[in-house]
């Protein structure tokens, strides 16, 4: 299980969210409190939006706590929309290509969770995506592949629908392979304009998700990065969150799994 | 284009072959003389056979010339059969998983060459190998995938036949994708008992290959690692080489490409 | 605080000590039980003795748990005398040059502990060692410098005396700088023939140290790597341990600090 | 010998200078044309000024040509004043701490050249700088140490004088050690407001240096990054360059070496 944090609002230094708070994401890389494993030392990544349509991407395989480049970048770079992730591998090797966020065009995506039995359905799912997307695949993780399924399912036009249909394809692939579909999906993603998140698990036990409205903007995180404030709101399981600088909506996210399986 | 060197014979320190000679593989990482590009700085790797049936594997993404670990390992480790490679990427990212040699069970494999138009036939070839092999795939290179084709085509029972049939599958995939099949294949591989190599290109212009019988054993290399001796023998294009400590055979390797295409 | 393990005896695969046991050093890199910090993810290192007088050295800055090279090397390499270390930085940057063990000629050294106030006495100590040793200094840690003090104080001729006198120089440097001397020193070192260790702290609270006599040889470790066996012996604070394959001696190590300070 | 490029002027994407030109610094990392060695693959670094008084710093040990992070950062980050460097080691290990630029407070510094016989005068020079500066020293290079000498010699108040006096200290240290003083110094440095450079060698053979006035600002480089334009001006040996967005001055830099040696 990993930890992540994302922000949308006025431009702030990445530092203000990623490294400065007392229980910042960097601190969580060392000692997360709500994760199955306290250590998230298998690499990290940042995607941030600036003047280009596509995001910047900085990923490395060191633990986040020991990378001086990360500290300097967070201190210098300002952005009004960014995603940051520290990784605890559930399978894939520790390589840059397996670090989150993943990007494609103007989209970025990061994930806390996993597809159980992924090795049994990986071929099936990979074979199902189109050549252009497949060529963008750099690593071996379930998360990167799920992002590609979302892109193929129309992320541009209908974000929630795309996640629903991508979930359906995983469920269908599991049924097709004769295994029980098990997906844990607490993920954030952005097109550079809005920030989206989903909290869902096929077994109902989805990793935690919190939001906060601050002075300069909104945060959405795996776990709060400070403990004093009362301002963090837990997002209920089976939710889909859409944020702009101006508003936030939380809608139910409850794919009809049986149906999806049939549809797949 | 990459550079590589392999050895079979009495146990020697890896250093004697890999780092000590005046135009050693390490020197070639900086200034190869018979390669298209003089710099082979996109990672390196070693596979060596010791007391285990499977080989040891050490790969990293630094240039070989700047890795103190490599120097120390080559100075300490003795082996009677090993493969060493310095990489100049023709496409895949610089990651450990894309560094040669690749290993599977007791087999190791390294390659200088490339499959042209790989991005157009990668899906087709990946889809054609079985699940067990596919799950071992860690990187994104054409070389690793060619190794898997060889394994699936019966490398254990018939090494030359396996390479012939793997070549045929690449040719057939290219035909299937409507592109001209182009493969450059100067590769070495071993099961821990014999050392094999192939020099072949669909266009007849295969990367160079040389052998030498020395006092303690036989070397086979991309380019000689010293220049004074007259002892290096150029292996002709379209050859298959099999070496044991006791003997070396060089046979023609000339897959009937039209036929292969049909067979594929 | 770091974790380490060392072995002397019949040749065994490094794996048997470093990676295979249930609470192996690799496991301790993730969740040490007797350390101040459970995570030792700031790099690792191996020094092992083979056929050369000087040891082999393999160090990298990844967490030990995520390095496939380490796993392969430990599975292949056999040695009758080796040191292995996982690092939790108390100051110095995460770089290969700051990873333990350190080596010089045939000597190797690794350390769990620290010199408090090191930044105030570093210049003084560095200025006190001779040019030849100083030129070997690659990193910035207190541990590497302590090793050099030991070498200068005659490690070859009198290991315990050399550690005593090196301790004295640290104490004297602290007094010279007007600060309270504080040194924690649970360290192992070897010349390729014997294995030595020391457990000492100026305040009496030295990091733990355990030994075990096994079937093939002796281990000395920061914390036991299995929990079932009753066979681990805690080494008392203020001890100096000398091991050969045939015998082990534990002697008091209690430098007369006031005296040392004067002597320094 | 290394390659570097620096820019001052209107804010531009780092990409426009560092990665996009046909013979960009990244291209020069692979095949420099005016350097002793064509390959500059021993790490790289960027220092850029944004909204903070101190510069951002991004350094890594991979060859610049193979780092996707570098490409993304250069594509995203805009700055009106930055320094970029690709390294070909003349001695120091390949580590992040040995990569240029070096920074201290608001100053940044990078260097192409070397102090010959550095190992014989390193101690003397290190001992001569004050504790605060010494504590900032992270690596082992002659370049970083020269930067510290400049800082100590009053870089803030009198940049040219500080370089002159730092040069004098190196010359004096060489004389003190009984060796012939040999310094090659083609360096750039900045305080975030002006951009300075020096081209000097004790033997008159200083590495090349070029400037160009462009539409958005001024560049100063080891070698031109395009070849078509006639706009590059070679800076003569023994010169000191000071640039602001508005003007550029080139003055003689010819320390009176004998005198300096006495002064030192």
mmCIF file of C-alpha atoms in Angstrom, chain B residues 96-244:
data_model
loop_
_atom_site.group_PDB
_atom_site.id
_atom_site.type_symbol
_atom_site.label_atom_id
_atom_site.label_comp_id
_atom_site.label_asym_id
_atom_site.label_seq_id
_atom_site.Cartn_x
_atom_site.Cartn_y
_atom_site.Cartn_z
ATOM 1 C CA UNK B 96 17.990 -2.454 -14.823
ATOM 2 C CA UNK B 97 15.242 -4.580 -16.310
ATOM 3 C CA UNK B 98 16.397 -3.593 -19.790
ATOM 4 C CA UNK B 99 20.043 -4.395 -19.163
ATOM 5 C CA UNK B 100 21.550 -7.601 -20.529
ATOM 6 C CA UNK B 101 22.158 -10.432 -19.761
ATOM 7 C CA UNK B 102 18.667 -11.756 -19.171
ATOM 8 C CA UNK B 103 18.288 -14.975 -17.248
ATOM 9 C CA UNK B 104 15.646 -17.684 -16.930
ATOM 10 C CA UNK B 105 16.290 -20.800 -14.883
ATOM 11 C CA UNK B 106 19.791 -21.918 -15.796
ATOM 12 C CA UNK B 107 19.837 -19.984 -19.082
ATOM 13 C CA UNK B 108 21.422 -16.597 -19.690
ATOM 14 C CA UNK B 109 21.297 -14.488 -22.853
ATOM 15 C CA UNK B 110 22.770 -11.250 -24.155
ATOM 16 C CA UNK B 111 22.453 -9.519 -27.475
ATOM 17 C CA UNK B 112 24.018 -6.957 -29.744
ATOM 18 C CA UNK B 113 21.599 -5.989 -32.480
ATOM 19 C CA UNK B 114 17.952 -5.139 -32.797
ATOM 20 C CA UNK B 115 14.600 -5.961 -34.311
ATOM 21 C CA UNK B 116 13.713 -3.044 -36.593
ATOM 22 C CA UNK B 117 10.101 -1.961 -36.398
ATOM 23 C CA UNK B 118 9.807 -3.750 -33.050
ATOM 24 C CA UNK B 119 7.085 -1.386 -31.871
ATOM 25 C CA UNK B 120 4.876 -2.656 -34.702
ATOM 26 C CA UNK B 121 5.235 -6.333 -33.858
ATOM 27 C CA UNK B 122 5.806 -6.281 -30.121
ATOM 28 C CA UNK B 123 2.139 -6.982 -29.227
ATOM 29 C CA UNK B 124 1.943 -9.826 -31.669
ATOM 30 C CA UNK B 125 5.100 -11.454 -30.352
ATOM 31 C CA UNK B 126 4.254 -10.912 -26.701
ATOM 32 C CA UNK B 127 0.821 -12.372 -27.190
ATOM 33 C CA UNK B 128 2.402 -15.468 -28.737
ATOM 34 C CA UNK B 129 4.430 -16.619 -25.727
ATOM 35 C CA UNK B 130 2.999 -18.630 -22.896
ATOM 36 C CA UNK B 131 1.928 -17.218 -19.551
ATOM 37 C CA UNK B 132 4.786 -18.651 -17.526
ATOM 38 C CA UNK B 133 7.424 -17.085 -19.732
ATOM 39 C CA UNK B 134 5.525 -13.835 -20.023
ATOM 40 C CA UNK B 135 5.381 -13.474 -16.272
ATOM 41 C CA UNK B 136 9.182 -13.538 -16.230
ATOM 42 C CA UNK B 137 9.369 -10.579 -18.589
ATOM 43 C CA UNK B 138 10.592 -7.605 -16.565
ATOM 44 C CA UNK B 139 11.535 -5.047 -19.189
ATOM 45 C CA UNK B 140 10.457 -3.766 -22.556
ATOM 46 C CA UNK B 141 13.312 -4.693 -24.900
ATOM 47 C CA UNK B 142 13.222 -6.660 -28.103
ATOM 48 C CA UNK B 143 16.217 -8.648 -26.824
ATOM 49 C CA UNK B 144 14.472 -9.983 -23.734
ATOM 50 C CA UNK B 145 11.490 -10.971 -25.821
ATOM 51 C CA UNK B 146 13.684 -12.756 -28.372
ATOM 52 C CA UNK B 147 15.205 -14.740 -25.511
ATOM 53 C CA UNK B 148 11.721 -15.800 -24.453
ATOM 54 C CA UNK B 149 10.907 -16.901 -27.970
ATOM 55 C CA UNK B 150 14.074 -18.997 -27.918
ATOM 56 C CA UNK B 151 13.110 -20.550 -24.590
ATOM 57 C CA UNK B 152 9.671 -21.394 -25.881
ATOM 58 C CA UNK B 153 11.141 -22.888 -29.044
ATOM 59 C CA UNK B 154 13.060 -25.494 -27.097
ATOM 60 C CA UNK B 155 16.396 -23.990 -26.170
ATOM 61 C CA UNK B 156 17.085 -26.899 -23.814
ATOM 62 C CA UNK B 157 16.746 -29.613 -26.394
ATOM 63 C CA UNK B 158 18.029 -27.923 -29.539
ATOM 64 C CA UNK B 159 19.763 -24.561 -29.164
ATOM 65 C CA UNK B 160 20.396 -23.864 -32.840
ATOM 66 C CA UNK B 161 16.916 -25.007 -33.825
ATOM 67 C CA UNK B 162 15.411 -22.796 -31.114
ATOM 68 C CA UNK B 163 17.190 -19.707 -32.434
ATOM 69 C CA UNK B 164 16.176 -20.606 -35.978
ATOM 70 C CA UNK B 165 12.540 -20.954 -34.994
ATOM 71 C CA UNK B 166 12.591 -17.784 -32.855
ATOM 72 C CA UNK B 167 14.011 -15.928 -35.857
ATOM 73 C CA UNK B 168 11.210 -17.385 -37.910
ATOM 74 C CA UNK B 169 8.615 -16.076 -35.475
ATOM 75 C CA UNK B 170 10.025 -12.569 -35.708
ATOM 76 C CA UNK B 171 10.044 -12.754 -39.504
ATOM 77 C CA UNK B 172 6.502 -14.084 -39.550
ATOM 78 C CA UNK B 173 5.306 -11.369 -37.172
ATOM 79 C CA UNK B 174 6.837 -8.724 -39.429
ATOM 80 C CA UNK B 175 5.116 -10.212 -42.464
ATOM 81 C CA UNK B 176 1.897 -10.389 -40.486
ATOM 82 C CA UNK B 177 2.224 -6.692 -39.676
ATOM 83 C CA UNK B 178 2.984 -5.872 -43.288
ATOM 84 C CA UNK B 179 6.485 -4.668 -42.618
ATOM 85 C CA UNK B 180 9.841 -5.762 -43.925
ATOM 86 C CA UNK B 181 11.434 -8.178 -41.457
ATOM 87 C CA UNK B 182 14.734 -6.810 -40.240
ATOM 88 C CA UNK B 183 16.673 -8.516 -37.500
ATOM 89 C CA UNK B 184 20.287 -8.060 -36.432
ATOM 90 C CA UNK B 185 21.332 -10.786 -34.045
ATOM 91 C CA UNK B 186 24.817 -11.153 -32.638
ATOM 92 C CA UNK B 187 24.046 -12.900 -29.391
ATOM 93 C CA UNK B 188 25.562 -15.230 -26.814
ATOM 94 C CA UNK B 189 23.760 -17.548 -24.427
ATOM 95 C CA UNK B 190 24.488 -20.379 -22.067
ATOM 96 C CA UNK B 191 22.868 -23.100 -19.990
ATOM 97 C CA UNK B 192 25.779 -23.242 -17.576
ATOM 98 C CA UNK B 193 27.477 -26.075 -19.456
ATOM 99 C CA UNK B 194 28.041 -24.858 -23.007
ATOM 100 C CA UNK B 195 28.424 -21.389 -24.441
ATOM 101 C CA UNK B 196 26.550 -20.612 -27.643
ATOM 102 C CA UNK B 197 26.625 -17.658 -29.989
ATOM 103 C CA UNK B 198 24.991 -16.634 -33.212
ATOM 104 C CA UNK B 199 25.938 -14.030 -35.822
ATOM 105 C CA UNK B 200 23.124 -13.278 -38.240
ATOM 106 C CA UNK B 201 21.260 -10.439 -39.910
ATOM 107 C CA UNK B 202 18.335 -10.577 -42.301
ATOM 108 C CA UNK B 203 20.155 -8.069 -44.499
ATOM 109 C CA UNK B 204 23.489 -9.850 -44.296
ATOM 110 C CA UNK B 205 25.104 -7.050 -42.283
ATOM 111 C CA UNK B 206 25.427 -8.696 -38.912
ATOM 112 C CA UNK B 207 27.420 -7.060 -36.105
ATOM 113 C CA UNK B 208 30.953 -8.443 -35.757
ATOM 114 C CA UNK B 209 31.901 -11.492 -33.698
ATOM 115 C CA UNK B 210 35.305 -12.866 -32.775
ATOM 116 C CA UNK B 211 36.634 -15.905 -30.938
ATOM 117 C CA UNK B 212 39.939 -16.697 -29.323
ATOM 118 C CA UNK B 213 41.450 -19.824 -27.842
ATOM 119 C CA UNK B 214 43.530 -18.841 -24.868
ATOM 120 C CA UNK B 215 45.566 -20.695 -22.306
ATOM 121 C CA UNK B 216 42.789 -21.090 -19.812
ATOM 122 C CA UNK B 217 39.769 -21.104 -22.099
ATOM 123 C CA UNK B 218 37.842 -19.627 -24.987
ATOM 124 C CA UNK B 219 36.481 -16.120 -25.436
ATOM 125 C CA UNK B 220 33.796 -14.937 -27.810
ATOM 126 C CA UNK B 221 33.348 -11.175 -28.143
ATOM 127 C CA UNK B 222 31.836 -8.301 -30.139
ATOM 128 C CA UNK B 223 35.277 -6.916 -30.740
ATOM 129 C CA UNK B 224 38.751 -8.011 -29.592
ATOM 130 C CA UNK B 225 39.836 -6.656 -26.223
ATOM 131 C CA UNK B 226 43.453 -6.447 -27.176
ATOM 132 C CA UNK B 227 44.951 -5.552 -30.479
ATOM 133 C CA UNK B 228 48.443 -6.936 -30.444
ATOM 134 C CA UNK B 229 47.704 -10.624 -30.558
ATOM 135 C CA UNK B 230 46.993 -12.244 -33.885
ATOM 136 C CA UNK B 231 44.930 -14.826 -32.146
ATOM 137 C CA UNK B 232 41.420 -13.483 -32.712
ATOM 138 C CA UNK B 233 39.326 -15.260 -35.340
ATOM 139 C CA UNK B 234 36.481 -13.426 -37.017
ATOM 140 C CA UNK B 235 33.312 -15.498 -37.088
ATOM 141 C CA UNK B 236 31.700 -15.240 -40.537
ATOM 142 C CA UNK B 237 28.171 -13.851 -40.859
ATOM 143 C CA UNK B 238 25.372 -16.395 -40.663
ATOM 144 C CA UNK B 239 27.162 -18.627 -38.190
ATOM 145 C CA UNK B 240 26.177 -20.551 -35.106
ATOM 146 C CA UNK B 241 28.911 -21.204 -32.565
ATOM 147 C CA UNK B 242 28.900 -23.836 -29.811
ATOM 148 C CA UNK B 243 31.686 -23.958 -27.272
ATOM 149 C CA UNK B 244 32.592 -26.200 -24.392
#
